[in-house]
XYZ file of N, CA and C in Angstrom:
180
model
N 49.166 65.476 108.225
C 49.988 64.849 107.157
C 50.868 65.106 106.412
N 52.337 64.576 106.538
C 53.548 64.775 105.999
C 53.531 64.978 104.348
N 54.562 65.484 103.763
C 54.641 65.894 102.453
C 54.843 64.520 101.570
N 55.680 63.563 102.216
C 55.947 62.259 101.822
C 54.372 61.711 101.586
N 53.777 61.780 102.672
C 52.690 60.917 102.566
C 51.717 61.286 101.503
N 51.663 62.358 101.777
C 50.890 63.292 100.510
C 51.130 62.885 99.019
N 52.569 62.911 98.791
C 52.858 62.216 97.594
C 52.580 60.770 97.242
N 52.533 60.221 98.059
C 52.765 59.074 98.001
C 51.013 58.478 97.455
N 50.199 59.722 98.177
C 49.145 59.050 97.742
C 48.629 60.181 96.591
N 48.961 60.560 96.404
C 49.029 61.663 94.790
C 49.139 60.467 93.806
N 50.568 60.127 94.063
C 50.980 59.527 92.898
C 49.956 57.824 92.739
N 49.582 57.244 93.860
C 49.098 56.390 93.618
C 47.497 56.682 93.035
N 46.645 58.134 93.177
C 45.557 58.325 92.739
C 45.816 58.353 91.008
N 47.070 58.761 90.782
C 47.616 59.322 89.015
C 47.537 58.028 88.693
N 48.375 56.893 89.514
C 48.530 55.572 88.753
C 47.151 54.664 88.204
N 46.421 54.803 89.822
C 44.964 54.175 89.387
C 44.215 55.214 88.169
N 44.177 56.091 88.142
C 43.513 56.866 86.874
C 44.256 56.745 85.508
N 45.390 56.369 85.633
C 46.094 55.971 84.138
C 46.437 55.083 83.909
N 45.735 54.019 84.355
C 45.580 52.868 84.218
C 43.962 52.052 84.298
N 43.241 53.268 84.522
C 42.172 52.943 83.886
C 40.981 52.443 85.185
N 41.748 52.543 86.289
C 41.083 51.845 87.420
C 40.381 52.669 88.197
N 40.534 53.869 88.139
C 39.684 55.037 88.200
C 39.094 55.862 87.347
N 37.842 56.311 87.340
C 37.490 57.144 86.367
C 37.131 58.254 86.904
N 37.197 59.529 85.541
C 37.656 61.347 86.370
C 37.070 61.113 87.613
N 35.584 61.511 87.792
C 34.977 61.674 88.561
C 35.484 60.901 90.247
N 36.151 59.357 89.965
C 36.491 58.860 90.915
C 37.922 59.111 91.529
N 38.655 59.645 90.678
C 39.786 60.393 90.477
C 39.827 61.924 91.344
N 38.839 62.337 90.948
C 39.041 63.877 91.835
C 38.687 63.805 93.048
N 37.176 62.773 93.094
C 36.707 62.574 94.681
C 38.092 61.695 95.622
N 38.674 61.330 95.073
C 39.847 60.843 95.946
C 41.230 62.004 96.358
N 41.488 62.349 95.583
C 42.129 64.217 95.301
C 41.661 64.499 97.095
N 40.211 64.517 96.364
C 39.357 65.943 97.664
C 39.694 64.998 98.791
N 39.742 63.789 98.846
C 39.483 63.170 99.971
C 41.287 63.085 100.711
N 41.950 63.476 99.863
C 43.609 63.401 100.197
C 43.978 64.435 100.631
N 43.421 65.776 100.046
C 43.373 67.109 100.403
C 42.751 67.919 101.937
N 41.760 66.485 102.202
C 40.479 67.258 103.488
C 41.631 66.048 104.654
N 42.715 65.567 104.057
C 43.068 64.339 105.541
C 42.060 63.263 105.465
N 41.530 62.573 104.511
C 40.553 61.759 105.155
C 41.312 60.152 104.947
N 42.109 60.093 103.955
C 43.348 59.145 104.191
C 44.031 58.938 104.810
N 44.426 59.643 106.145
C 45.705 59.227 106.785
C 45.845 58.363 107.307
N 45.047 57.807 108.022
C 44.907 56.473 108.784
C 45.354 55.392 107.632
N 45.186 55.301 106.502
C 45.800 54.056 105.873
C 47.044 54.377 105.955
N 47.638 55.859 105.162
C 48.899 56.302 104.956
C 49.993 55.793 106.226
N 49.724 56.305 107.305
C 50.226 56.030 108.875
C 50.640 54.507 108.766
N 49.491 53.470 108.258
C 50.345 52.104 108.320
C 51.431 51.967 107.591
N 51.078 52.773 106.435
C 51.821 52.555 105.324
C 53.290 53.354 105.946
N 53.529 53.819 106.960
C 54.658 54.584 107.103
C 55.352 54.011 108.251
N 54.102 53.267 109.071
C 55.065 52.503 110.006
C 55.153 51.107 109.292
N 54.680 50.379 108.643
C 55.572 49.099 107.972
C 57.209 49.865 107.269
N 56.753 51.118 106.637
C 58.002 51.420 106.153
C 59.294 51.627 107.113
N 59.171 52.194 108.344
C 59.978 52.422 109.335
C 59.969 50.325 110.198
N 59.602 49.879 110.183
C 59.741 48.971 110.724
C 60.632 48.087 109.806
N 60.473 48.012 108.306
C 61.476 47.417 107.703
C 62.689 47.954 107.819
N 62.734 49.499 107.534
C 64.199 50.300 107.879
C 64.781 49.697 109.184
N 64.139 49.579 110.270
C 64.526 49.285 111.524
C 65.160 48.111 111.406
N 64.628 46.886 110.757
C 64.812 45.490 110.726
C 65.985 45.343 110.015
N 66.494 46.293 108.619
C 67.690 46.146 108.114
C 68.970 47.167 108.982
N 68.562 47.944 109.662
C 69.445 48.916 110.497
C 70.081 47.820 111.133
N 69.411 46.904 111.642
C 70.085 46.039 113.268
C 70.470 44.978 112.534
N 71.124 44.760 110.940
C 71.566 43.543 110.471
C 72.844 43.676 110.938
């Protein structure tokens, strides 16, 4: 997983915790999954969408 992917996931986890959507145990579990690469598939979809959008606007 790239540094950018990891950073996006960490920011999302922190935001979920700060907004009260995740309790402490859920937050720590998510951090473990991020560290162990469990969430890579979902992040790849986001990365592909970003690349698609950039290509669309680059071709204008």
